[in-house]
CSV table of C-alpha atoms and ligand atoms in Angstrom, one decimal:
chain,number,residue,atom,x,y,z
A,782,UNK,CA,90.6,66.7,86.3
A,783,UNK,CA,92.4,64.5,83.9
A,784,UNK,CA,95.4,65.9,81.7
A,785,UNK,CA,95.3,64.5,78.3
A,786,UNK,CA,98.7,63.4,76.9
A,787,UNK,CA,100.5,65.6,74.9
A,788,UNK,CA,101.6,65.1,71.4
A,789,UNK,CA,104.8,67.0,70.7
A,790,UNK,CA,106.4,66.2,67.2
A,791,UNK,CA,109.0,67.7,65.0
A,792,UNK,CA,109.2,67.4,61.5
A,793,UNK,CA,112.7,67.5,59.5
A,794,UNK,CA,114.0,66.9,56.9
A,795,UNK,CA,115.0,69.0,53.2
A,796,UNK,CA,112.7,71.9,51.4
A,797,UNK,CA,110.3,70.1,49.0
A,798,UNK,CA,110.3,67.1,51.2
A,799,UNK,CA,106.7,67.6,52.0
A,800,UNK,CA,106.5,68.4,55.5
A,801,UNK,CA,103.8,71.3,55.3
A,802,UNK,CA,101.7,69.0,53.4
A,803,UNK,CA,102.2,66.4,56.2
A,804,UNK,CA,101.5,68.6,59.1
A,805,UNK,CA,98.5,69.9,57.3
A,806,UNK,CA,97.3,66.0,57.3
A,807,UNK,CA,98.2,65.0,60.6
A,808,UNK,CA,97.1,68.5,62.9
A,809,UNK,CA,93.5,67.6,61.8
A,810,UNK,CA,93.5,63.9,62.3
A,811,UNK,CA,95.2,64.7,66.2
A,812,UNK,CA,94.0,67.8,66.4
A,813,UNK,CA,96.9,69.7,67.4
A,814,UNK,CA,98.4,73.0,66.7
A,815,UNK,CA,100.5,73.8,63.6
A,816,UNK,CA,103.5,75.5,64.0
A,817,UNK,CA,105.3,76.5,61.0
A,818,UNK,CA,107.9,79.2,61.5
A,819,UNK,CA,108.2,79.8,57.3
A,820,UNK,CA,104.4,80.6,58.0
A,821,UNK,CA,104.8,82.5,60.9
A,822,UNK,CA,107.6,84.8,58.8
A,823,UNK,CA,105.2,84.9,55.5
A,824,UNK,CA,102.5,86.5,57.4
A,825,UNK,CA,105.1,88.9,59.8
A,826,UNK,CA,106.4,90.2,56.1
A,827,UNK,CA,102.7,90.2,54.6
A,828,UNK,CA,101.7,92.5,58.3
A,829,UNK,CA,104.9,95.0,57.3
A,830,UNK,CA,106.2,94.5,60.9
A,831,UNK,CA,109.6,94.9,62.4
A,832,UNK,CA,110.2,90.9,62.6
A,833,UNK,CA,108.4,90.7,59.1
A,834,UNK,CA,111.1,93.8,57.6
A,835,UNK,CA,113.8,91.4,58.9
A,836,UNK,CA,113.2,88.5,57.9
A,837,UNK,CA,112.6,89.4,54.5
A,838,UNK,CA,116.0,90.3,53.7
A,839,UNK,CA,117.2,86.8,54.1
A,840,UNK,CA,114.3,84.8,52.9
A,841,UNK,CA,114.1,85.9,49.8
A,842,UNK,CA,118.0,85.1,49.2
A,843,UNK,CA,117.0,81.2,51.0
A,844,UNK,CA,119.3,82.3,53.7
A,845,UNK,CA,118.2,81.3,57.5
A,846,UNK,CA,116.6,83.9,59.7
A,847,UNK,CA,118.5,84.8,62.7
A,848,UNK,CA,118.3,81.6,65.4
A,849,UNK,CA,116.8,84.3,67.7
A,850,UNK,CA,113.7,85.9,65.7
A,851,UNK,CA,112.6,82.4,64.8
A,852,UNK,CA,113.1,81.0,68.3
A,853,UNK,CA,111.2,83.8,70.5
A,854,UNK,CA,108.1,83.5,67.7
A,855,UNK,CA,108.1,79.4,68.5
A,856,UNK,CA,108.3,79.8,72.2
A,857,UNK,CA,106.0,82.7,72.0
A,858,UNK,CA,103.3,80.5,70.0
A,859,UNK,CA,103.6,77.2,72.3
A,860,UNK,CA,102.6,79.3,74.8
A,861,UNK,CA,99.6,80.3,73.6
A,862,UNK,CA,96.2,78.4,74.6
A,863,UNK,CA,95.3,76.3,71.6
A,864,UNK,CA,99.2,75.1,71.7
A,865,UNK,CA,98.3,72.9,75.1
A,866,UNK,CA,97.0,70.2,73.2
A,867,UNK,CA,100.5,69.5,71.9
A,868,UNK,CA,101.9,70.9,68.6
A,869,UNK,CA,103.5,69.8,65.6
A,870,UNK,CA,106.7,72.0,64.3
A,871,UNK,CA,107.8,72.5,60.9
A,872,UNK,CA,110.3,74.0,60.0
A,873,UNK,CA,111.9,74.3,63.1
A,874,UNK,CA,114.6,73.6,64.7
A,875,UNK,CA,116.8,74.7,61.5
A,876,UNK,CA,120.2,74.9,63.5
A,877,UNK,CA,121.7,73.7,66.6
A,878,UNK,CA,121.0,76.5,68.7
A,879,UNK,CA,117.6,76.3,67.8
A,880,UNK,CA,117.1,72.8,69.2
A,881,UNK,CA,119.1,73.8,72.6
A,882,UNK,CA,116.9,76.8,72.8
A,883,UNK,CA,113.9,74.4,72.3
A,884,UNK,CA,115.3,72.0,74.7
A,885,UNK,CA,115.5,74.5,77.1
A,886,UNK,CA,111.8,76.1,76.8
A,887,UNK,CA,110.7,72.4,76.8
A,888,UNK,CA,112.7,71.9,80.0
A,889,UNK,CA,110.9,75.2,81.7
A,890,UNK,CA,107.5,74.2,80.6
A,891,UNK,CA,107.5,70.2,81.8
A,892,UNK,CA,107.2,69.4,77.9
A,893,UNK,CA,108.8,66.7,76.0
A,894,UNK,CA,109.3,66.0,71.9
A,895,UNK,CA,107.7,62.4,71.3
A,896,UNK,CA,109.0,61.9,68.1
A,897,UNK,CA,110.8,63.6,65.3
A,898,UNK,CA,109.8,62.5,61.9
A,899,UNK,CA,112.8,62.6,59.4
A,900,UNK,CA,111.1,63.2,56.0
A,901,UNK,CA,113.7,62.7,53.1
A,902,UNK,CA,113.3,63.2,49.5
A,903,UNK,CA,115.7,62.5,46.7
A,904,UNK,CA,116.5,65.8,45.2
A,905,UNK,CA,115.2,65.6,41.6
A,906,UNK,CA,111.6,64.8,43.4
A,907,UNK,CA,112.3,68.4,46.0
A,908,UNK,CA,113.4,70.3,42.6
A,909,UNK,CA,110.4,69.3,40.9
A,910,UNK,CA,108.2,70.4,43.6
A,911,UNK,CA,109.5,73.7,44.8
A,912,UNK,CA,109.9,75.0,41.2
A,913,UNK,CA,106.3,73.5,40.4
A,914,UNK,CA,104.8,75.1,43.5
A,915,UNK,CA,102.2,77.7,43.5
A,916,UNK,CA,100.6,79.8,46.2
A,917,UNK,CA,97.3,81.7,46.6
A,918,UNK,CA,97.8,84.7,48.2
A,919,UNK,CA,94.0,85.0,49.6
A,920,UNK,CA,94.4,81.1,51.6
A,921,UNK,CA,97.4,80.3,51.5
A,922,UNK,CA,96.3,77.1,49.6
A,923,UNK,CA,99.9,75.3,48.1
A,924,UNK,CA,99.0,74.0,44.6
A,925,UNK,CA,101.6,72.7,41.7
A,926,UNK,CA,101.8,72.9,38.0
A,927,UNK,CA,101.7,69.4,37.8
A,928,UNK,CA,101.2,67.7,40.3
A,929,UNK,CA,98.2,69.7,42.6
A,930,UNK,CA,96.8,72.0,40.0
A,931,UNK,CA,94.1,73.8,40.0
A,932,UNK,CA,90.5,73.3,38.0
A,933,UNK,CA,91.3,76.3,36.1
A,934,UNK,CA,95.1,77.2,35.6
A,935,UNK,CA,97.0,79.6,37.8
A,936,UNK,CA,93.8,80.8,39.5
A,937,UNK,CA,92.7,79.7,43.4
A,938,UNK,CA,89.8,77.1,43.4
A,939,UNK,CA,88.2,78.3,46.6
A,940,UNK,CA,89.2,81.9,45.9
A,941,UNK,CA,88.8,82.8,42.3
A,942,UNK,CA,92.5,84.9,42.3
A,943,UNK,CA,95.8,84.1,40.5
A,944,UNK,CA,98.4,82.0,42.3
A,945,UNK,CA,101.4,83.4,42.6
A,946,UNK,CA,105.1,81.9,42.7
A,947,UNK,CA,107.4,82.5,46.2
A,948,UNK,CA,110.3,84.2,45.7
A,949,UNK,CA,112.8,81.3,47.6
A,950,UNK,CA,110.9,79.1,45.0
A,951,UNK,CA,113.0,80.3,41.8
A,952,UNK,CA,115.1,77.8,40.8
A,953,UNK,CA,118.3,79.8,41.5
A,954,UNK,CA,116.8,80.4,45.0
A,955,UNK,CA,115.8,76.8,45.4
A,956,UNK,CA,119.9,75.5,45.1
A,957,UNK,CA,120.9,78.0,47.6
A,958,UNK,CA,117.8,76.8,50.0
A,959,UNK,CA,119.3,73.3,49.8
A,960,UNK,CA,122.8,74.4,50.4
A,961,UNK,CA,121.4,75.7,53.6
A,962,UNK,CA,120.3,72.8,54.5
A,963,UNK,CA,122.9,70.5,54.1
A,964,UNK,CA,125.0,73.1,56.0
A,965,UNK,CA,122.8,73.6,58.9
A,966,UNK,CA,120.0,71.8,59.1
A,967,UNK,CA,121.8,68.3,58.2
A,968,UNK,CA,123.4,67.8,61.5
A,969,UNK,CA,120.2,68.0,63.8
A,970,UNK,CA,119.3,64.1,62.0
A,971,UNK,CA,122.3,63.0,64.0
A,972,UNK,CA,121.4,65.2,67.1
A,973,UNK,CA,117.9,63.2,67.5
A,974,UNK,CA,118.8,60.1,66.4
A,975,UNK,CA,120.8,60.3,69.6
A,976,UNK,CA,118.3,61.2,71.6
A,977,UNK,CA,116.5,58.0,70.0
A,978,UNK,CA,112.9,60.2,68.6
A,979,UNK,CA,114.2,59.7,65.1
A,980,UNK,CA,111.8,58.7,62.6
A,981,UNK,CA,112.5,58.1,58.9
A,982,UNK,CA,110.0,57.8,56.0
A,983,UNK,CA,110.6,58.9,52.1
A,984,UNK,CA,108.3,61.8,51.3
A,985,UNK,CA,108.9,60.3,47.4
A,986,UNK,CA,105.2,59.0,47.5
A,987,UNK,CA,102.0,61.1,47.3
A,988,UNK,CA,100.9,63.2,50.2
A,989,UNK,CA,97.9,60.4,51.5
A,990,UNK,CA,100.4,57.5,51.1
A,991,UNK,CA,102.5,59.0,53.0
A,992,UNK,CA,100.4,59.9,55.8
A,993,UNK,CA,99.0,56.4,55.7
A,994,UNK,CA,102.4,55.4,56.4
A,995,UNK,CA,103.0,57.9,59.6
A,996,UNK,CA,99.8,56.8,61.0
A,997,UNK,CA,100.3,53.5,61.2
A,998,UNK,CA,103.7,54.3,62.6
A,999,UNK,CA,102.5,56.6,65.7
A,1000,UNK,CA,99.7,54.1,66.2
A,1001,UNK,CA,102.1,51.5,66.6
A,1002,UNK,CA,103.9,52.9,68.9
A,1003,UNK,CA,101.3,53.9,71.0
A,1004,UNK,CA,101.8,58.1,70.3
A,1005,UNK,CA,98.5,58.1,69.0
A,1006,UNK,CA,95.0,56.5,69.9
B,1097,ADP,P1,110.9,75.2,53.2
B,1097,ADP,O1,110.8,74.2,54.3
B,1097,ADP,O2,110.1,74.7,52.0
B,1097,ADP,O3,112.3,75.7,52.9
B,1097,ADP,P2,109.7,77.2,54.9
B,1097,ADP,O4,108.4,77.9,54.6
B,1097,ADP,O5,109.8,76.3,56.0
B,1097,ADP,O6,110.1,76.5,53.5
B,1097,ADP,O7,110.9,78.3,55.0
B,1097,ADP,C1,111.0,79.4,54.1
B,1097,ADP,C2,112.1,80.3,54.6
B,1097,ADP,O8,111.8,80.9,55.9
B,1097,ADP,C3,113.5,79.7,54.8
B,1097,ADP,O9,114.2,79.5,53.6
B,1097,ADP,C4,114.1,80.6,55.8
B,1097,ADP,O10,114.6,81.8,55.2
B,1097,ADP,C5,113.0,81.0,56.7
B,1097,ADP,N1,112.8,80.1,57.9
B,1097,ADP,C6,111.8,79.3,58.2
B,1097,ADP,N2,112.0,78.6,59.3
B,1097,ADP,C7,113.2,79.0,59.8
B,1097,ADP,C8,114.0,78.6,60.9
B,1097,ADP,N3,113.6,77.7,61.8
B,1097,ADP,N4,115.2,79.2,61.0
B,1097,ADP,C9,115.6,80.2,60.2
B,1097,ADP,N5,115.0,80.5,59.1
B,1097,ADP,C10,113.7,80.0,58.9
B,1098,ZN,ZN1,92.7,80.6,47.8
């Protein structure tokens, strides 16, 4: 039997730079597994579990989870099934430990990151979209004010229910989330730039541009077929 490749990317880069949008975009057209820890929390807190109790405290301030809640529900999700395919991961790794503790689980599994896209924003675009954002609470759907909205305002096109706002999404909420990043998040650009997967693109355009763009980037370079 023959192993297909695979296709293990990161995606990093500020709040409100678009990467959920992206990974929505690109896990259909490779077909692989999206792994979004803020996801993975959102439904922990919506299940009223031990991990979701937690992590609640410091997501709605826009503080980071502790590195090892986040970590054990990544590894715990890559090895799942439907994660053999290869996986994209947004959202995570937030902090150095993070990436050694990924390193390490890669290490022990005989997996490998092929590329990490760096998806940068200037911050009057990531204000405007995290304040504009909207959420249905039946799908999950992401809409904005401006810029996504629905047919009818405030209310879920599939689902027919009002959209609500996230708490970290409050503008006060928002400053402290970028704060965070620059603190701890920052550094990790210079961590795999090192490593040479580093991939930059500004996530200033639309959604499909954007995607055009990364496509015609991992075909390229032969990541993709
Ligand atoms: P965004 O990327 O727009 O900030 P996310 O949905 O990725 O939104 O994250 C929302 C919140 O979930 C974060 O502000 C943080 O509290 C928590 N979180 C998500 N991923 C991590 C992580 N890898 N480490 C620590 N906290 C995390
Ligand atoms: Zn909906």
């Amino acid at each position: 039997m023959t192993e297909e490749k695979q296709f293990n990317l990161i995606l990093l880069g500020p709040p409100g730079a678009g990467k959920g949008t992206q990974a929505g975009l690109l896990v259909n057209a490779y077909d692989l597994l999206h792994v979004s820890t803020g996801d993975m929390l959102r439904s922990a807190i919506k299940e009223g579990s031990a991990t979701g109790l937690k992590a609640q405290e410091y997501m709605s301030k826009g503080e980071l989870v502790p590195d090892s809640i986040v970590t054990q529900l990544v590894v715990d999700r890559m090895g799942k099934p439907d994660a053999s395919g290869g996986v994209i991961l947004d959202g995570f790794p937030r902090t150095k430990p993070q990436a050694e503790a990924l390193d390490n689980s890669l290490k022990e599994n005989g997996r490998t990151i092929d590329v990490v896209l760096y998806v940068n924003a200037s911050l009057d675009v990531i204000i405007q979209r995290l304040t504009g954002r909207r959420v249905c609470p039946e799908c999950g759907m992401n809409y904005h004010i401006t810029n996504i909205p629905p047919r009818k305002e405030g209310v879920c096109d599939t689902c027919n229910v009002d959209l609500f706002q996230r708490e970290d999404d409050e503008p006060e909420t928002v400053k402290n989330r970028l704060v965070v990043y620059e603190k701890s998040t920052k550094d990790l650009i210079g961590y795999y730039r090192e490593k040479g997967l580093l991939e930059e693109v500004n996530g200033d355009i639309s959604a499909e541009e954007l995607f055009e763009e990364v496509d015609s980037l991992f075909r390229g370079e032969g990541l993709v077929k």
